Amino acid sequence: MRKHLTNHNELIGHIFLLPWILGLFGLTLFPMIASLYLSFTHYDLLTPARWAGLGNYIQLFGDPKFLKSLGVTFRFVLISVPFQLAFALLVAVVLKRNRRGVRIYRAIYYLPSLFGGSVAVAILWRRIFGKDGLVNLVLGWFGIKGVSWITTPSTALTTLIILAIWQFGSSMVIFLASLKQIPQDYYEAASIDGAGKVRQFFSITLPLLTPMVFFNVVMTIISSFQSFTPSYIVSGGTGGPLDATLLYSLYIYIKGFTQFQMGYASAMAWMLLFIIGAFTGLIFLSAKRWVFYE
Amino acid sequence: MKKRMWKNALFHILIILTGLSMVYPLLWMLRSSFSDRTKMFSSVSLWPDPIVLSNYAEGWRGLSGITFSTFFLNSFLIVLLVMAGTVFSSILAGYAFARVKFRMRGFWFTIMMGTMMLPLHVKLVPQYIVFYKLGWVNTFLPLAVPSFFGINGFFIFLFTQFMRGIPQELDEAATIDGCHHFQLFARIHVPLSVPAIITASIFAFLWTWNDFFTQMLYLSDIKKFTVALALRMFIDSQGQSSWGALFAMSILSLIPLFVMFIAFQKYLVEGITAGSIKG
């Protein structure tokens, strides 16, 4: 009877999982293996794939555009993620207490996250940081004649980084939820011992939040590496000026779907998987040193 | 007492000012969409003077004879399909992970969590090739069908977490009454999971509405364009000349997001925190 029941559940479980398992094999595992194979070939969708061995991978490291794109992406991720999370944490701590109006404030600070990934906001950004845009209008009051921020190579990426940081709302919501779980007694006890607000933040709040910081760092890094829409819209699909906004995803798109070098694009995709894996691996390894579990 | 009041007021003023400066660009876009072409970009004011509606009329006419009615309908159609597919596949998988005890459960669950970390690019090219060979390119199928197969682990995780929280006693009572898993699922867990269904639907809506990459990849016929694609094409074709119309349509494209946010704020917060707090 018992054995019969277990076997029965074995079947039932898989029936419920069936759509997902079909998707896992058909839409995830098979495409992954196929793209690994394609990354060792030259393929343009119309003619059969030609074996290239390690050709694509070797070519990657001699491709100045790829190296540039890699550098741009690293700068984008390594600058925007820390700022984004720092703002999220700061605002969450400030808006933690339930006083009057705080719910509306939280909603306002979250709004950019709601809209930020859209084409509409990317269009807005292009206008704000343009030659006769909003930023230069304000700078004009101070007698400063601003450049066209989005078409100047040295500033173009910064506008995208600002756009990413602006969207700190989602991480803020996660921090807010975990701040609520810290028992109030901790703060009361610390107060009695004479610890000020700043001391309380560094000795109670921050250590107790580290698991959440860890979670946010991993998730934000993974999604930042895949950022696409802003760089596409702001640069008009080119990654310009002078490849200054050529984020990794955009370059994959250009190689794979406008130049139809699909083998090359696949090699880039696998490099990206490797890079993201290395980053998350490093963060996981470092977690022992700074993540505090109660 | 007095000092406390001052501190309180200062707190509110600071928060409001910072908050305003954050949403200021959005408000400015809203204002510009109602402004006359000559006044549009020369002012930082948030009040249009005079108020002009022609940008909306001009924008709605769209491109090459296709109006924004078509683009909005296309976007909504894709969003609805993805919402249906997401709930269907994710609630089934969530039930298996949360409620059915079977040997392979831990194994599949680990794999599911692993797929959430994968960048979409490693699947991109072969998926495109397959959809291309199936003749699905330039249809909505590549955008909608994957959701019926639980392609996004986030949603499965969401349902798994939610269904783990449904009291075990309910299952036991119903099992004594002779319910088997399919009835348990249909009669107890689906009705009780309505909050999770709402949360999942909202996120499916927001992400699909905001998606640009996959839509651009698969849709090339202007009759099939979504709002996001139409906006992109608007910049390309009109150049600098009609920012008013472009802004007007951009504002319209954000309204569904805003409505979802206002109507379902609580569920939105649930969804954002689901992956982190309970996990």
Short mmCIF file of N, CA and C in Angstrom, two decimals, chain B residues 118-229:
data_model
loop_
_atom_site.label_atom_id
_atom_site.label_comp_id
_atom_site.label_asym_id
_atom_site.label_seq_id
_atom_site.Cartn_x
_atom_site.Cartn_y
_atom_site.Cartn_z
N LEU B 118 20.18 32.05 -15.06
CA LEU B 118 20.73 32.03 -16.42
C LEU B 118 20.43 33.33 -17.18
N PRO B 119 21.42 33.90 -17.83
CA PRO B 119 21.11 35.03 -18.71
C PRO B 119 20.34 34.52 -19.92
N LEU B 120 19.36 35.28 -20.37
CA LEU B 120 18.52 34.78 -21.45
C LEU B 120 19.30 34.56 -22.73
N HIS B 121 20.47 35.21 -22.83
CA HIS B 121 21.24 35.13 -24.08
C HIS B 121 21.71 33.73 -24.44
N VAL B 122 21.94 32.86 -23.43
CA VAL B 122 22.46 31.53 -23.78
C VAL B 122 21.41 30.67 -24.46
N LYS B 123 20.15 31.11 -24.43
CA LYS B 123 19.11 30.34 -25.11
C LYS B 123 18.67 31.02 -26.39
N LEU B 124 19.09 32.27 -26.51
CA LEU B 124 18.51 33.18 -27.50
C LEU B 124 18.60 32.69 -28.94
N VAL B 125 19.82 32.40 -29.40
CA VAL B 125 20.03 32.10 -30.82
C VAL B 125 19.29 30.82 -31.23
N PRO B 126 19.47 29.70 -30.50
CA PRO B 126 18.74 28.50 -30.90
C PRO B 126 17.22 28.65 -30.81
N GLN B 127 16.74 29.36 -29.79
CA GLN B 127 15.30 29.61 -29.72
C GLN B 127 14.84 30.33 -30.97
N TYR B 128 15.60 31.33 -31.37
CA TYR B 128 15.23 32.08 -32.57
C TYR B 128 15.21 31.15 -33.79
N ILE B 129 16.25 30.32 -33.88
CA ILE B 129 16.32 29.42 -35.04
C ILE B 129 15.12 28.50 -35.09
N VAL B 130 14.76 27.93 -33.92
CA VAL B 130 13.62 27.01 -33.87
C VAL B 130 12.33 27.74 -34.26
N PHE B 131 12.10 28.90 -33.68
CA PHE B 131 10.88 29.65 -34.01
C PHE B 131 10.88 30.07 -35.48
N TYR B 132 12.07 30.36 -35.98
CA TYR B 132 12.19 30.72 -37.39
C TYR B 132 11.80 29.56 -38.29
N LYS B 133 12.33 28.35 -37.95
CA LYS B 133 12.02 27.17 -38.77
C LYS B 133 10.55 26.79 -38.66
N LEU B 134 9.94 27.08 -37.49
CA LEU B 134 8.52 26.78 -37.33
C LEU B 134 7.65 27.79 -38.05
N GLY B 135 8.27 28.84 -38.59
CA GLY B 135 7.51 29.89 -39.25
C GLY B 135 6.80 30.80 -38.26
N TRP B 136 7.30 30.87 -37.04
CA TRP B 136 6.64 31.68 -36.01
C TRP B 136 7.17 33.10 -35.94
N VAL B 137 8.25 33.38 -36.68
CA VAL B 137 8.78 34.73 -36.62
C VAL B 137 7.76 35.67 -37.25
N ASN B 138 7.61 36.84 -36.64
CA ASN B 138 6.61 37.80 -37.06
C ASN B 138 5.18 37.37 -36.70
N THR B 139 5.07 36.50 -35.67
CA THR B 139 3.76 36.24 -35.05
C THR B 139 3.95 36.46 -33.54
N PHE B 140 2.84 36.41 -32.80
CA PHE B 140 2.94 36.60 -31.36
C PHE B 140 3.37 35.32 -30.64
N LEU B 141 3.41 34.20 -31.38
CA LEU B 141 3.66 32.91 -30.73
C LEU B 141 4.98 32.85 -29.96
N PRO B 142 6.11 33.32 -30.53
CA PRO B 142 7.37 33.22 -29.76
C PRO B 142 7.32 34.05 -28.48
N LEU B 143 6.44 35.05 -28.43
CA LEU B 143 6.36 35.89 -27.24
C LEU B 143 5.45 35.26 -26.18
N ALA B 144 4.43 34.53 -26.64
CA ALA B 144 3.43 34.03 -25.70
C ALA B 144 3.63 32.56 -25.32
N VAL B 145 3.95 31.71 -26.29
CA VAL B 145 3.99 30.27 -26.03
C VAL B 145 4.94 29.87 -24.90
N PRO B 146 6.16 30.43 -24.83
CA PRO B 146 7.07 30.01 -23.76
C PRO B 146 6.47 30.16 -22.36
N SER B 147 5.61 31.14 -22.17
CA SER B 147 5.05 31.33 -20.82
C SER B 147 4.17 30.15 -20.41
N PHE B 148 3.58 29.44 -21.38
CA PHE B 148 2.77 28.27 -21.05
C PHE B 148 3.64 27.10 -20.59
N PHE B 149 4.94 27.22 -20.73
CA PHE B 149 5.84 26.15 -20.31
C PHE B 149 6.73 26.58 -19.15
N GLY B 150 6.24 27.52 -18.39
CA GLY B 150 6.92 27.89 -17.14
C GLY B 150 8.34 28.37 -17.34
N ILE B 151 8.56 29.16 -18.37
CA ILE B 151 9.91 29.55 -18.74
C ILE B 151 10.57 30.45 -17.69
N ASN B 152 9.74 31.14 -16.90
CA ASN B 152 10.31 32.03 -15.88
C ASN B 152 10.16 31.44 -14.48
N GLY B 153 11.28 30.99 -13.93
CA GLY B 153 11.28 30.33 -12.63
C GLY B 153 10.75 31.21 -11.50
N PHE B 154 10.87 32.51 -11.66
CA PHE B 154 10.39 33.41 -10.61
C PHE B 154 8.94 33.11 -10.23
N PHE B 155 8.10 32.90 -11.24
CA PHE B 155 6.68 32.70 -10.97
C PHE B 155 6.43 31.36 -10.28
N ILE B 156 7.19 30.33 -10.69
CA ILE B 156 7.04 29.03 -10.06
C ILE B 156 7.45 29.13 -8.59
N PHE B 157 8.54 29.84 -8.36
CA PHE B 157 9.00 30.05 -6.99
C PHE B 157 7.93 30.78 -6.17
N LEU B 158 7.35 31.78 -6.78
CA LEU B 158 6.29 32.56 -6.12
C LEU B 158 5.14 31.65 -5.67
N PHE B 159 4.65 30.80 -6.57
CA PHE B 159 3.54 29.90 -6.22
C PHE B 159 3.98 28.85 -5.21
N THR B 160 5.21 28.34 -5.37
CA THR B 160 5.68 27.33 -4.43
C THR B 160 5.67 27.90 -3.01
N GLN B 161 6.24 29.10 -2.87
CA GLN B 161 6.28 29.73 -1.55
C GLN B 161 4.89 29.96 -1.01
N PHE B 162 4.01 30.43 -1.86
CA PHE B 162 2.66 30.73 -1.39
C PHE B 162 1.95 29.46 -0.95
N MET B 163 2.06 28.40 -1.76
CA MET B 163 1.30 27.18 -1.47
C MET B 163 1.88 26.43 -0.28
N ARG B 164 3.16 26.64 0.00
CA ARG B 164 3.72 26.04 1.21
C ARG B 164 3.04 26.61 2.44
N GLY B 165 2.55 27.84 2.32
CA GLY B 165 1.94 28.50 3.46
C GLY B 165 0.49 28.12 3.70
N ILE B 166 -0.10 27.37 2.78
CA ILE B 166 -1.49 26.94 2.98
C ILE B 166 -1.50 25.80 4.00
N PRO B 167 -2.34 25.89 5.06
CA PRO B 167 -2.28 24.91 6.16
C PRO B 167 -2.42 23.46 5.68
N GLN B 168 -1.53 22.62 6.21
CA GLN B 168 -1.49 21.20 5.86
C GLN B 168 -2.79 20.49 6.25
N GLU B 169 -3.42 20.97 7.33
CA GLU B 169 -4.63 20.30 7.85
C GLU B 169 -5.72 20.23 6.77
N LEU B 170 -5.76 21.26 5.93
CA LEU B 170 -6.78 21.28 4.89
C LEU B 170 -6.64 20.07 3.97
N ASP B 171 -5.39 19.78 3.58
CA ASP B 171 -5.13 18.62 2.73
C ASP B 171 -5.57 17.35 3.43
N GLU B 172 -5.16 17.24 4.72
CA GLU B 172 -5.43 16.00 5.45
C GLU B 172 -6.92 15.77 5.58
N ALA B 173 -7.65 16.81 5.94
CA ALA B 173 -9.10 16.68 6.08
C ALA B 173 -9.72 16.26 4.75
N ALA B 174 -9.27 16.89 3.68
CA ALA B 174 -9.85 16.60 2.39
C ALA B 174 -9.47 15.21 1.90
N THR B 175 -8.25 14.77 2.26
CA THR B 175 -7.82 13.44 1.82
C THR B 175 -8.66 12.37 2.49
N ILE B 176 -8.98 12.57 3.77
CA ILE B 176 -9.85 11.62 4.46
C ILE B 176 -11.21 11.56 3.77
N ASP B 177 -11.64 12.70 3.29
CA ASP B 177 -12.90 12.73 2.56
C ASP B 177 -12.78 12.10 1.18
N GLY B 178 -11.60 11.62 0.85
CA GLY B 178 -11.43 10.91 -0.40
C GLY B 178 -11.01 11.76 -1.59
N CYS B 179 -10.58 12.97 -1.34
CA CYS B 179 -10.08 13.81 -2.42
C CYS B 179 -8.70 13.34 -2.85
N HIS B 180 -8.43 13.23 -4.11
CA HIS B 180 -7.04 13.00 -4.50
C HIS B 180 -6.44 14.31 -4.98
N HIS B 181 -5.19 14.22 -5.42
CA HIS B 181 -4.44 15.44 -5.67
C HIS B 181 -5.10 16.39 -6.65
N PHE B 182 -5.71 15.85 -7.71
CA PHE B 182 -6.26 16.75 -8.71
C PHE B 182 -7.42 17.55 -8.15
N GLN B 183 -8.22 16.85 -7.28
CA GLN B 183 -9.34 17.57 -6.67
C GLN B 183 -8.84 18.56 -5.63
N LEU B 184 -7.83 18.10 -4.83
CA LEU B 184 -7.24 19.01 -3.85
C LEU B 184 -6.78 20.29 -4.52
N PHE B 185 -6.10 20.10 -5.64
CA PHE B 185 -5.56 21.23 -6.38
C PHE B 185 -6.68 22.14 -6.86
N ALA B 186 -7.65 21.55 -7.53
CA ALA B 186 -8.68 22.36 -8.16
C ALA B 186 -9.63 22.98 -7.15
N ARG B 187 -9.96 22.22 -6.09
CA ARG B 187 -11.02 22.71 -5.19
C ARG B 187 -10.48 23.51 -4.02
N ILE B 188 -9.25 23.22 -3.61
CA ILE B 188 -8.72 23.92 -2.43
C ILE B 188 -7.61 24.89 -2.79
N HIS B 189 -6.58 24.38 -3.50
CA HIS B 189 -5.40 25.22 -3.64
C HIS B 189 -5.54 26.34 -4.66
N VAL B 190 -6.21 26.07 -5.75
CA VAL B 190 -6.38 27.16 -6.71
C VAL B 190 -7.22 28.29 -6.11
N PRO B 191 -8.37 27.99 -5.51
CA PRO B 191 -9.14 29.10 -4.90
C PRO B 191 -8.36 29.84 -3.81
N LEU B 192 -7.59 29.10 -3.01
CA LEU B 192 -6.87 29.77 -1.93
C LEU B 192 -5.66 30.55 -2.44
N SER B 193 -5.23 30.26 -3.67
CA SER B 193 -4.03 30.92 -4.20
C SER B 193 -4.33 32.19 -4.98
N VAL B 194 -5.55 32.67 -4.88
CA VAL B 194 -5.91 33.85 -5.65
C VAL B 194 -4.93 35.03 -5.44
N PRO B 195 -4.50 35.29 -4.18
CA PRO B 195 -3.54 36.41 -4.04
C PRO B 195 -2.26 36.19 -4.86
N ALA B 196 -1.77 34.95 -4.87
CA ALA B 196 -0.56 34.67 -5.65
C ALA B 196 -0.85 34.78 -7.15
N ILE B 197 -2.06 34.39 -7.54
CA ILE B 197 -2.43 34.50 -8.95
C ILE B 197 -2.42 35.97 -9.36
N ILE B 198 -2.94 36.82 -8.48
CA ILE B 198 -2.95 38.25 -8.79
C ILE B 198 -1.52 38.78 -8.89
N THR B 199 -0.69 38.44 -7.89
CA THR B 199 0.70 38.91 -7.91
C THR B 199 1.41 38.48 -9.19
N ALA B 200 1.26 37.19 -9.53
CA ALA B 200 1.94 36.69 -10.73
C ALA B 200 1.42 37.40 -11.98
N SER B 201 0.11 37.63 -12.03
CA SER B 201 -0.46 38.29 -13.21
C SER B 201 0.09 39.71 -13.35
N ILE B 202 0.20 40.40 -12.22
CA ILE B 202 0.72 41.77 -12.28
C ILE B 202 2.14 41.79 -12.84
N PHE B 203 2.98 40.89 -12.31
CA PHE B 203 4.37 40.91 -12.78
C PHE B 203 4.47 40.47 -14.23
N ALA B 204 3.65 39.49 -14.61
CA ALA B 204 3.64 39.09 -16.02
C ALA B 204 3.24 40.29 -16.87
N PHE B 205 2.26 41.03 -16.38
CA PHE B 205 1.82 42.22 -17.10
C PHE B 205 2.95 43.24 -17.23
N LEU B 206 3.53 43.62 -16.10
CA LEU B 206 4.55 44.68 -16.11
C LEU B 206 5.73 44.31 -16.98
N TRP B 207 6.23 43.09 -16.81
CA TRP B 207 7.43 42.69 -17.54
C TRP B 207 7.17 42.58 -19.03
N THR B 208 6.00 42.04 -19.39
CA THR B 208 5.70 41.90 -20.80
C THR B 208 5.46 43.27 -21.44
N TRP B 209 4.78 44.12 -20.71
CA TRP B 209 4.50 45.46 -21.23
C TRP B 209 5.80 46.22 -21.46
N ASN B 210 6.73 46.08 -20.54
CA ASN B 210 7.99 46.80 -20.63
C ASN B 210 9.01 46.11 -21.53
N ASP B 211 8.72 44.87 -21.93
CA ASP B 211 9.69 44.14 -22.73
C ASP B 211 9.88 44.84 -24.07
N PHE B 212 11.11 44.86 -24.51
CA PHE B 212 11.40 45.48 -25.79
C PHE B 212 12.25 44.53 -26.61
N PHE B 213 13.20 43.89 -25.94
CA PHE B 213 14.17 43.04 -26.60
C PHE B 213 13.51 41.91 -27.40
N THR B 214 12.72 41.06 -26.73
CA THR B 214 12.12 39.92 -27.44
C THR B 214 11.13 40.38 -28.51
N GLN B 215 10.39 41.44 -28.18
CA GLN B 215 9.44 41.94 -29.18
C GLN B 215 10.16 42.41 -30.44
N MET B 216 11.26 43.11 -30.23
CA MET B 216 12.00 43.60 -31.38
C MET B 216 12.59 42.45 -32.18
N LEU B 217 13.02 41.41 -31.45
CA LEU B 217 13.63 40.26 -32.10
C LEU B 217 12.64 39.57 -33.04
N TYR B 218 11.39 39.41 -32.59
CA TYR B 218 10.47 38.55 -33.32
C TYR B 218 9.46 39.28 -34.20
N LEU B 219 9.20 40.56 -33.94
CA LEU B 219 8.16 41.24 -34.71
C LEU B 219 8.79 42.25 -35.66
N SER B 220 8.46 42.12 -36.96
CA SER B 220 9.03 43.08 -37.90
C SER B 220 7.97 43.76 -38.74
N ASP B 221 6.76 43.18 -38.79
CA ASP B 221 5.68 43.77 -39.57
C ASP B 221 4.99 44.83 -38.71
N ILE B 222 4.87 46.02 -39.25
CA ILE B 222 4.35 47.14 -38.45
C ILE B 222 2.93 46.87 -37.93
N LYS B 223 2.15 46.07 -38.67
CA LYS B 223 0.80 45.74 -38.20
C LYS B 223 0.84 44.92 -36.91
N LYS B 224 1.99 44.26 -36.66
CA LYS B 224 2.10 43.41 -35.47
C LYS B 224 2.80 44.14 -34.33
N PHE B 225 3.20 45.38 -34.58
CA PHE B 225 4.01 46.10 -33.59
C PHE B 225 3.27 46.32 -32.27
N THR B 226 4.06 46.25 -31.19
CA THR B 226 3.54 46.61 -29.87
C THR B 226 3.81 48.09 -29.63
N VAL B 227 3.33 48.59 -28.50
CA VAL B 227 3.53 50.00 -28.19
C VAL B 227 5.02 50.33 -28.11
N ALA B 228 5.78 49.45 -27.45
CA ALA B 228 7.21 49.70 -27.29
C ALA B 228 7.90 49.81 -28.66
N LEU B 229 7.56 48.90 -29.57
CA LEU B 229 8.18 48.92 -30.89
C LEU B 229 7.75 50.15 -31.68
#
